[in-house]
Amino acid sequence: MENNKSATVGEKLQAAAFSFTQKGIESARLEAELLLADLLKTNRTGLLARLRDPFPEEKEQAWQDYIQKRQAGWPLQYITGKQEFCDHTFQVTPAVLIPRPETEELVQIVLKYLQKSQKNFKVIDVGTGSGAIIVSIALAMKKSVKEKERARESQNESQNESQSQSHSAYHAIDISPEALAVAQENAKNLGLQDTIEFTQGDLLEPFLAKKSLNHKFNVIVSNPPYIESEIIGTLQKEVAHHEPHRALDGGIDGLDLYRRLIPQGAQLLHPEGLMALEIGYNQGQAIKKLLQQSGFTNIQIHQDYQNHDRIVTALQPQNC
């Protein structure tokens, strides 16, 4: 039996990694390191420097809780309560989908579009979940404006640029109040509590009801549920048993939300406005057809690093 009082940090790490391997957890050593680093409030480098230190006795119960949850299939991110995305740390809970690395490309596509625009803009993230997409976009655009200000040769030009940014607007909507609470906390943690407007509602319906030019957007971005209903049960248990099904389930063919969102977006985008959607690996052509049916042009299917369809972008016609 392990002597908790005499165990070192390294011994605790080794034991956890072994138990994860026995449970078939991929990257068992890495996950053990990340969990233990979180418990000890350090990073992996700091953890490795402490391997010979005595393990803090007062942390034993919390450490056992971490291990038991991970062995039971809890995603690491729900145990630590955080996930890295676009170089920022976001709070995550079982109320929200864990942000994936491939979604960072969706953010980059939107940023390229916005940075080419010299006018004020309005962006909305539909089904915002943790808020990772809209928060990352807002942070990057604010940074871009500051860099332009520093490059200005005259004070008047700098003020004009700053005023231009101040009239840009960021919106986020989600049907889940629990998800919105997480998104709002992330915005607050990253200094954007007064920058992003949060709305509870089903897709874009609250904005359709307003029927006002003031509620049209330059960009609609979304990573909606797109997994076929019958497939969800076959996913990794970390996903199937722990992530919110509402954020995963796209109906029989995975396209239910797109069939509603795309026509709504066509009514709420300004001319030449951008719709940017994350999609399933085999849905590119089907989404393209839905966009064409709603009158969108310049439709492009973007592939991920595995050469799978991952993002579709389209523009609202000029004469709309």
mmCIF file of C-alpha atoms in Angstrom:
data_model
loop_
_atom_site.group_PDB
_atom_site.id
_atom_site.type_symbol
_atom_site.label_atom_id
_atom_site.label_comp_id
_atom_site.label_asym_id
_atom_site.label_seq_id
_atom_site.Cartn_x
_atom_site.Cartn_y
_atom_site.Cartn_z
ATOM 1 C CA MET A 1 0.000 0.000 0.000
ATOM 2 C CA GLU A 2 1.259 3.483 -0.888
ATOM 3 C CA ASN A 3 2.421 5.635 1.996
ATOM 4 C CA ASN A 4 0.681 8.940 1.249
ATOM 5 C CA LYS A 5 2.873 10.928 3.659
ATOM 6 C CA SER A 6 6.143 9.820 2.083
ATOM 7 C CA ALA A 7 5.066 9.730 -1.554
ATOM 8 C CA THR A 8 6.743 12.206 -3.863
ATOM 9 C CA VAL A 9 5.095 14.209 -6.611
ATOM 10 C CA GLY A 10 6.865 11.980 -9.130
ATOM 11 C CA GLU A 11 5.519 8.813 -7.541
ATOM 12 C CA LYS A 12 1.988 10.186 -7.607
ATOM 13 C CA LEU A 13 2.454 11.079 -11.258
ATOM 14 C CA GLN A 14 3.782 7.649 -12.159
ATOM 15 C CA ALA A 15 0.952 5.865 -10.345
ATOM 16 C CA ALA A 16 -1.696 7.993 -12.058
ATOM 17 C CA ALA A 17 -0.169 7.495 -15.500
ATOM 18 C CA PHE A 18 -0.087 3.729 -14.948
ATOM 19 C CA SER A 19 -3.732 3.651 -13.850
ATOM 20 C CA PHE A 20 -4.767 5.701 -16.894
ATOM 21 C CA THR A 21 -2.886 3.314 -19.177
ATOM 22 C CA GLN A 22 -4.705 0.386 -17.569
ATOM 23 C CA LYS A 23 -8.001 2.124 -18.364
ATOM 24 C CA GLY A 24 -7.025 2.563 -22.008
ATOM 25 C CA ILE A 25 -6.707 6.342 -21.827
ATOM 26 C CA GLU A 26 -4.649 7.691 -24.712
ATOM 27 C CA SER A 27 -1.669 9.913 -23.835
ATOM 28 C CA ALA A 28 -1.912 8.635 -20.258
ATOM 29 C CA ARG A 29 1.346 10.210 -19.079
ATOM 30 C CA LEU A 30 0.529 13.591 -20.617
ATOM 31 C CA GLU A 31 -2.946 13.652 -19.105
ATOM 32 C CA ALA A 32 -1.571 12.702 -15.690
ATOM 33 C CA GLU A 33 0.950 15.532 -15.952
ATOM 34 C CA LEU A 34 -1.703 18.067 -16.930
ATOM 35 C CA LEU A 35 -4.029 17.030 -14.124
ATOM 36 C CA LEU A 36 -1.309 17.044 -11.486
ATOM 37 C CA ALA A 37 0.032 20.390 -12.701
ATOM 38 C CA ASP A 38 -3.467 21.839 -12.395
ATOM 39 C CA LEU A 39 -3.879 20.418 -8.892
ATOM 40 C CA LEU A 40 -0.562 21.929 -7.787
ATOM 41 C CA LYS A 41 -1.330 25.230 -9.567
ATOM 42 C CA THR A 42 1.686 25.108 -11.829
ATOM 43 C CA ASN A 43 2.478 24.223 -15.443
ATOM 44 C CA ARG A 44 4.103 21.090 -16.849
ATOM 45 C CA THR A 45 7.575 22.623 -16.627
ATOM 46 C CA GLY A 46 7.005 23.562 -13.005
ATOM 47 C CA LEU A 47 5.641 20.102 -12.281
ATOM 48 C CA LEU A 48 8.691 18.356 -13.710
ATOM 49 C CA ALA A 49 10.904 20.510 -11.496
ATOM 50 C CA ARG A 50 9.020 19.271 -8.425
ATOM 51 C CA LEU A 51 9.015 15.529 -9.047
ATOM 52 C CA ARG A 52 11.198 14.830 -5.997
ATOM 53 C CA ASP A 53 9.189 17.069 -3.694
ATOM 54 C CA PRO A 54 6.877 15.460 -1.122
ATOM 55 C CA PHE A 55 3.307 15.317 -2.358
ATOM 56 C CA PRO A 56 1.177 17.746 -0.289
ATOM 57 C CA GLU A 57 -0.912 15.638 2.070
ATOM 58 C CA GLU A 58 -3.759 18.150 2.048
ATOM 59 C CA LYS A 59 -4.147 17.627 -1.726
ATOM 60 C CA GLU A 60 -4.643 13.860 -1.477
ATOM 61 C CA GLN A 61 -8.447 13.822 -1.507
ATOM 62 C CA ALA A 62 -8.646 16.265 -4.400
ATOM 63 C CA TRP A 63 -6.071 14.210 -6.334
ATOM 64 C CA GLN A 64 -8.043 11.010 -5.848
ATOM 65 C CA ASP A 65 -11.136 12.829 -7.088
ATOM 66 C CA TYR A 66 -9.265 13.937 -10.226
ATOM 67 C CA ILE A 67 -8.069 10.391 -10.897
ATOM 68 C CA GLN A 68 -11.468 8.783 -10.326
ATOM 69 C CA LYS A 69 -13.226 11.241 -12.621
ATOM 70 C CA ARG A 70 -10.719 10.720 -15.425
ATOM 71 C CA GLN A 71 -10.895 6.935 -15.057
ATOM 72 C CA ALA A 72 -14.682 7.215 -15.287
ATOM 73 C CA GLY A 73 -14.394 8.983 -18.626
ATOM 74 C CA TRP A 74 -14.698 12.621 -17.615
ATOM 75 C CA PRO A 75 -12.877 14.805 -20.157
ATOM 76 C CA LEU A 76 -9.734 16.318 -18.707
ATOM 77 C CA GLN A 77 -11.040 19.799 -19.500
ATOM 78 C CA TYR A 78 -14.137 19.326 -17.342
ATOM 79 C CA ILE A 79 -11.965 18.166 -14.441
ATOM 80 C CA THR A 80 -9.632 21.156 -14.611
ATOM 81 C CA GLY A 81 -12.439 23.468 -15.706
ATOM 82 C CA LYS A 82 -10.428 25.055 -18.497
ATOM 83 C CA GLN A 83 -9.347 24.744 -22.111
ATOM 84 C CA GLU A 84 -6.812 26.631 -24.212
ATOM 85 C CA PHE A 85 -8.173 28.193 -27.405
ATOM 86 C CA CYS A 86 -6.547 30.796 -29.653
ATOM 87 C CA ASP A 87 -3.829 31.372 -27.031
ATOM 88 C CA HIS A 88 -6.344 32.179 -24.290
ATOM 89 C CA THR A 89 -7.621 30.120 -21.371
ATOM 90 C CA PHE A 90 -11.380 29.562 -21.292
ATOM 91 C CA GLN A 91 -13.528 28.240 -18.490
ATOM 92 C CA VAL A 92 -15.484 25.132 -19.477
ATOM 93 C CA THR A 93 -18.160 23.162 -17.646
ATOM 94 C CA PRO A 94 -20.387 20.231 -18.661
ATOM 95 C CA ALA A 95 -22.893 22.875 -19.813
ATOM 96 C CA VAL A 96 -20.744 23.699 -22.852
ATOM 97 C CA LEU A 97 -18.959 21.894 -25.642
ATOM 98 C CA ILE A 98 -15.195 21.800 -25.149
ATOM 99 C CA PRO A 99 -13.595 24.106 -27.770
ATOM 100 C CA ARG A 100 -11.606 22.145 -30.355
ATOM 101 C CA PRO A 101 -8.358 23.195 -32.063
ATOM 102 C CA GLU A 102 -9.937 22.917 -35.527
ATOM 103 C CA THR A 103 -12.438 25.638 -34.606
ATOM 104 C CA GLU A 104 -9.551 28.102 -34.342
ATOM 105 C CA GLU A 105 -9.490 28.141 -38.155
ATOM 106 C CA LEU A 106 -13.089 29.395 -38.121
ATOM 107 C CA VAL A 107 -11.925 32.327 -35.986
ATOM 108 C CA GLN A 108 -9.024 33.045 -38.356
ATOM 109 C CA ILE A 109 -11.319 33.120 -41.393
ATOM 110 C CA VAL A 110 -13.610 35.652 -39.728
ATOM 111 C CA LEU A 111 -10.646 37.787 -38.669
ATOM 112 C CA LYS A 112 -9.272 37.911 -42.218
ATOM 113 C CA TYR A 113 -12.642 39.137 -43.444
ATOM 114 C CA LEU A 114 -12.994 41.784 -40.724
ATOM 115 C CA GLN A 115 -9.446 43.073 -41.054
ATOM 116 C CA LYS A 116 -10.053 43.818 -44.736
ATOM 117 C CA SER A 117 -13.069 45.925 -43.831
ATOM 118 C CA GLN A 118 -12.539 49.624 -43.105
ATOM 119 C CA LYS A 119 -16.037 50.187 -41.745
ATOM 120 C CA ASN A 120 -17.739 49.535 -38.441
ATOM 121 C CA PHE A 121 -19.042 46.014 -38.197
ATOM 122 C CA LYS A 122 -21.417 43.818 -36.254
ATOM 123 C CA VAL A 123 -20.566 40.183 -35.565
ATOM 124 C CA ILE A 124 -22.748 37.519 -33.981
ATOM 125 C CA ASP A 125 -21.733 34.069 -32.763
ATOM 126 C CA VAL A 126 -24.752 31.753 -32.913
ATOM 127 C CA GLY A 127 -24.776 28.935 -30.364
ATOM 128 C CA THR A 128 -21.873 30.532 -28.558
ATOM 129 C CA GLY A 129 -21.416 27.839 -25.878
ATOM 130 C CA SER A 130 -18.301 28.774 -23.915
ATOM 131 C CA GLY A 131 -17.972 31.998 -25.897
ATOM 132 C CA ALA A 132 -14.567 30.937 -27.207
ATOM 133 C CA ILE A 133 -15.279 32.024 -30.793
ATOM 134 C CA ILE A 134 -16.710 35.500 -30.176
ATOM 135 C CA VAL A 135 -14.303 36.289 -27.338
ATOM 136 C CA SER A 136 -11.317 35.286 -29.474
ATOM 137 C CA ILE A 137 -12.570 37.409 -32.372
ATOM 138 C CA ALA A 138 -13.150 40.447 -30.154
ATOM 139 C CA LEU A 139 -9.756 40.134 -28.473
ATOM 140 C CA ALA A 140 -7.943 39.825 -31.801
ATOM 141 C CA MET A 141 -9.756 42.795 -33.335
ATOM 142 C CA LYS A 142 -9.066 44.976 -30.318
ATOM 143 C CA LYS A 143 -5.392 44.036 -30.531
ATOM 144 C CA SER A 144 -5.371 44.817 -34.255
ATOM 145 C CA VAL A 145 -6.848 48.265 -33.671
ATOM 146 C CA LYS A 146 -4.277 49.069 -30.997
ATOM 147 C CA GLU A 147 -1.469 48.049 -33.326
ATOM 148 C CA LYS A 148 -2.870 50.306 -36.054
ATOM 149 C CA GLU A 149 -3.159 53.175 -33.588
ATOM 150 C CA ARG A 150 0.501 52.861 -32.659
ATOM 151 C CA ALA A 151 1.405 52.941 -36.335
ATOM 152 C CA ARG A 152 -0.518 56.139 -37.031
ATOM 153 C CA GLU A 153 1.583 59.171 -37.790
ATOM 154 C CA SER A 154 -0.910 61.742 -36.536
ATOM 155 C CA GLN A 155 -2.992 61.913 -33.383
ATOM 156 C CA ASN A 156 -6.149 62.730 -35.322
ATOM 157 C CA GLU A 157 -5.859 59.578 -37.414
ATOM 158 C CA SER A 158 -5.358 57.537 -34.262
ATOM 159 C CA GLN A 159 -8.487 58.975 -32.704
ATOM 160 C CA ASN A 160 -10.508 58.304 -35.843
ATOM 161 C CA GLU A 161 -9.397 54.674 -35.890
ATOM 162 C CA SER A 162 -10.272 54.275 -32.213
ATOM 163 C CA GLN A 163 -13.694 55.816 -32.781
ATOM 164 C CA SER A 164 -14.261 53.436 -35.691
ATOM 165 C CA GLN A 165 -13.591 50.423 -33.492
ATOM 166 C CA SER A 166 -15.823 51.773 -30.725
ATOM 167 C CA HIS A 167 -18.807 51.584 -33.082
ATOM 168 C CA SER A 168 -18.191 47.935 -33.894
ATOM 169 C CA ALA A 169 -20.354 45.462 -32.008
ATOM 170 C CA TYR A 170 -20.033 41.883 -30.862
ATOM 171 C CA HIS A 171 -23.020 39.681 -30.087
ATOM 172 C CA ALA A 172 -23.418 36.115 -28.859
ATOM 173 C CA ILE A 173 -26.557 34.018 -28.553
ATOM 174 C CA ASP A 174 -27.314 30.602 -27.095
ATOM 175 C CA ILE A 175 -30.486 28.755 -26.192
ATOM 176 C CA SER A 176 -28.939 27.478 -22.958
ATOM 177 C CA PRO A 177 -28.846 29.861 -19.976
ATOM 178 C CA GLU A 178 -26.178 27.675 -18.383
ATOM 179 C CA ALA A 179 -23.964 28.005 -21.452
ATOM 180 C CA LEU A 180 -24.517 31.762 -21.583
ATOM 181 C CA ALA A 181 -23.398 32.044 -17.971
ATOM 182 C CA VAL A 182 -20.121 30.331 -18.869
ATOM 183 C CA ALA A 183 -19.644 32.559 -21.926
ATOM 184 C CA GLN A 184 -20.292 35.695 -19.894
ATOM 185 C CA GLU A 185 -17.789 34.584 -17.272
ATOM 186 C CA ASN A 186 -15.178 34.019 -19.969
ATOM 187 C CA ALA A 187 -15.816 37.460 -21.424
ATOM 188 C CA LYS A 188 -15.424 38.957 -17.953
ATOM 189 C CA ASN A 189 -12.241 37.010 -17.219
ATOM 190 C CA LEU A 190 -10.687 38.308 -20.444
ATOM 191 C CA GLY A 191 -11.768 41.916 -19.972
ATOM 192 C CA LEU A 192 -14.677 41.972 -22.432
ATOM 193 C CA GLN A 193 -17.647 42.186 -20.078
ATOM 194 C CA ASP A 194 -18.662 45.536 -21.623
ATOM 195 C CA THR A 195 -17.780 44.576 -25.193
ATOM 196 C CA ILE A 196 -19.976 41.575 -26.015
ATOM 197 C CA GLU A 197 -23.767 41.594 -25.824
ATOM 198 C CA PHE A 198 -25.225 38.234 -24.801
ATOM 199 C CA THR A 199 -28.735 37.067 -25.688
ATOM 200 C CA GLN A 200 -30.623 33.922 -24.767
ATOM 201 C CA GLY A 201 -32.582 32.522 -27.674
ATOM 202 C CA ASP A 202 -33.022 29.894 -30.371
ATOM 203 C CA LEU A 203 -30.602 30.551 -33.242
ATOM 204 C CA LEU A 204 -31.362 34.012 -34.698
ATOM 205 C CA GLU A 205 -35.064 34.125 -33.863
ATOM 206 C CA PRO A 206 -34.840 36.999 -31.324
ATOM 207 C CA PHE A 207 -33.229 39.201 -33.981
ATOM 208 C CA LEU A 208 -35.680 38.181 -36.697
ATOM 209 C CA ALA A 209 -38.489 39.289 -34.414
ATOM 210 C CA LYS A 210 -37.019 42.805 -34.221
ATOM 211 C CA LYS A 211 -37.004 43.238 -38.022
ATOM 212 C CA SER A 212 -34.810 46.301 -37.847
ATOM 213 C CA LEU A 213 -31.840 47.420 -39.928
ATOM 214 C CA ASN A 214 -30.068 48.034 -36.624
ATOM 215 C CA HIS A 215 -30.173 44.313 -36.007
ATOM 216 C CA LYS A 216 -28.450 43.248 -39.193
ATOM 217 C CA PHE A 217 -24.921 41.868 -39.120
ATOM 218 C CA ASN A 218 -21.752 41.929 -41.177
ATOM 219 C CA VAL A 219 -20.700 38.488 -39.955
ATOM 220 C CA ILE A 220 -22.670 35.497 -38.725
ATOM 221 C CA VAL A 221 -20.397 32.786 -37.377
ATOM 222 C CA SER A 222 -21.470 29.477 -35.878
ATOM 223 C CA ASN A 223 -20.300 26.025 -34.887
ATOM 224 C CA PRO A 224 -23.740 24.419 -34.589
ATOM 225 C CA PRO A 225 -24.538 20.807 -33.670
ATOM 226 C CA TYR A 226 -23.836 18.694 -36.757
ATOM 227 C CA ILE A 227 -23.436 15.090 -35.623
ATOM 228 C CA GLU A 228 -26.051 12.607 -36.826
ATOM 229 C CA SER A 229 -28.270 11.496 -33.941
ATOM 230 C CA GLU A 230 -27.595 7.784 -34.338
ATOM 231 C CA ILE A 231 -23.818 8.317 -34.341
ATOM 232 C CA ILE A 232 -23.575 10.124 -30.998
ATOM 233 C CA GLY A 233 -23.697 6.910 -28.994
ATOM 234 C CA THR A 234 -20.708 5.551 -30.919
ATOM 235 C CA LEU A 235 -18.422 8.489 -30.119
ATOM 236 C CA GLN A 236 -15.674 8.378 -27.495
ATOM 237 C CA LYS A 237 -17.241 8.055 -24.057
ATOM 238 C CA GLU A 238 -15.691 11.381 -23.073
ATOM 239 C CA VAL A 239 -17.888 12.986 -25.729
ATOM 240 C CA ALA A 240 -20.963 10.741 -25.798
ATOM 241 C CA HIS A 241 -21.403 10.493 -22.027
ATOM 242 C CA HIS A 242 -20.230 13.894 -20.828
ATOM 243 C CA GLU A 243 -20.503 16.683 -23.400
ATOM 244 C CA PRO A 244 -23.965 18.283 -23.805
ATOM 245 C CA HIS A 245 -26.000 16.416 -26.423
ATOM 246 C CA ARG A 246 -27.804 19.614 -27.350
ATOM 247 C CA ALA A 247 -24.444 20.930 -28.597
ATOM 248 C CA LEU A 248 -23.755 17.736 -30.581
ATOM 249 C CA ASP A 249 -27.020 16.429 -32.024
ATOM 250 C CA GLY A 250 -27.765 17.732 -35.509
ATOM 251 C CA GLY A 251 -30.717 15.447 -36.179
ATOM 252 C CA ILE A 252 -31.067 12.447 -38.467
ATOM 253 C CA ASP A 253 -28.598 13.715 -41.086
ATOM 254 C CA GLY A 254 -26.807 16.286 -38.941
ATOM 255 C CA LEU A 255 -28.219 19.224 -40.910
ATOM 256 C CA ASP A 256 -31.256 20.258 -38.859
ATOM 257 C CA LEU A 257 -29.718 23.424 -37.422
ATOM 258 C CA TYR A 258 -28.263 24.510 -40.777
ATOM 259 C CA ARG A 259 -31.678 24.232 -42.436
ATOM 260 C CA ARG A 260 -32.958 26.825 -39.991
ATOM 261 C CA LEU A 261 -29.872 28.985 -39.473
ATOM 262 C CA ILE A 262 -28.952 29.603 -43.107
ATOM 263 C CA PRO A 263 -32.335 31.101 -44.193
ATOM 264 C CA GLN A 264 -32.385 33.160 -40.993
ATOM 265 C CA GLY A 265 -28.907 34.432 -41.744
ATOM 266 C CA ALA A 266 -29.951 35.420 -45.258
ATOM 267 C CA GLN A 267 -32.493 37.788 -43.704
ATOM 268 C CA LEU A 268 -30.075 39.317 -41.214
ATOM 269 C CA LEU A 269 -26.829 39.826 -43.136
ATOM 270 C CA HIS A 270 -25.890 43.114 -44.757
ATOM 271 C CA PRO A 271 -24.957 43.002 -48.459
ATOM 272 C CA GLU A 272 -21.548 41.330 -48.844
ATOM 273 C CA GLY A 273 -21.854 40.071 -45.278
ATOM 274 C CA LEU A 274 -20.100 36.837 -44.353
ATOM 275 C CA MET A 275 -21.615 33.614 -43.081
ATOM 276 C CA ALA A 276 -18.967 31.260 -41.675
ATOM 277 C CA LEU A 277 -20.018 27.810 -40.470
ATOM 278 C CA GLU A 278 -18.160 24.854 -39.038
ATOM 279 C CA ILE A 279 -19.473 21.585 -40.489
ATOM 280 C CA GLY A 280 -19.037 17.828 -40.341
ATOM 281 C CA TYR A 281 -16.356 16.151 -42.443
ATOM 282 C CA ASN A 282 -18.847 14.900 -45.063
ATOM 283 C CA GLN A 283 -21.332 17.785 -45.148
ATOM 284 C CA GLY A 284 -19.660 20.306 -47.445
ATOM 285 C CA GLN A 285 -21.769 19.766 -50.548
ATOM 286 C CA ALA A 286 -25.034 19.533 -48.621
ATOM 287 C CA ILE A 287 -24.330 22.819 -46.803
ATOM 288 C CA LYS A 288 -23.290 24.441 -50.079
ATOM 289 C CA LYS A 289 -26.661 23.499 -51.574
ATOM 290 C CA LEU A 290 -28.526 24.989 -48.604
ATOM 291 C CA LEU A 291 -26.558 28.227 -48.964
ATOM 292 C CA GLN A 292 -27.298 28.386 -52.690
ATOM 293 C CA GLN A 293 -31.003 27.889 -52.011
ATOM 294 C CA SER A 294 -30.929 30.936 -49.723
ATOM 295 C CA GLY A 295 -29.208 33.076 -52.351
ATOM 296 C CA PHE A 296 -25.661 33.145 -50.998
ATOM 297 C CA THR A 297 -22.715 33.599 -53.353
ATOM 298 C CA ASN A 298 -18.927 33.052 -53.246
ATOM 299 C CA ILE A 299 -19.448 29.769 -51.403
ATOM 300 C CA GLN A 300 -16.195 28.134 -50.354
ATOM 301 C CA ILE A 301 -15.539 24.839 -48.585
ATOM 302 C CA HIS A 302 -12.422 24.900 -46.404
ATOM 303 C CA GLN A 303 -10.680 21.700 -45.366
ATOM 304 C CA ASP A 304 -8.893 20.897 -42.126
ATOM 305 C CA TYR A 305 -5.392 19.473 -41.672
ATOM 306 C CA GLN A 306 -6.766 15.979 -42.388
ATOM 307 C CA ASN A 307 -8.194 17.189 -45.716
ATOM 308 C CA HIS A 308 -11.758 16.843 -44.454
ATOM 309 C CA ASP A 309 -14.454 19.442 -45.092
ATOM 310 C CA ARG A 310 -14.547 21.571 -41.937
ATOM 311 C CA ILE A 311 -15.753 25.111 -42.672
ATOM 312 C CA VAL A 312 -18.051 26.679 -45.248
ATOM 313 C CA THR A 313 -18.086 30.405 -45.965
ATOM 314 C CA ALA A 314 -20.473 32.384 -48.133
ATOM 315 C CA LEU A 315 -21.332 36.009 -48.888
ATOM 316 C CA GLN A 316 -24.647 37.810 -49.006
ATOM 317 C CA PRO A 317 -25.178 39.207 -52.538
ATOM 318 C CA GLN A 318 -24.466 42.913 -53.077
ATOM 319 C CA ASN A 319 -27.949 43.633 -54.346
ATOM 320 C CA CYS A 320 -29.704 41.912 -51.448
#
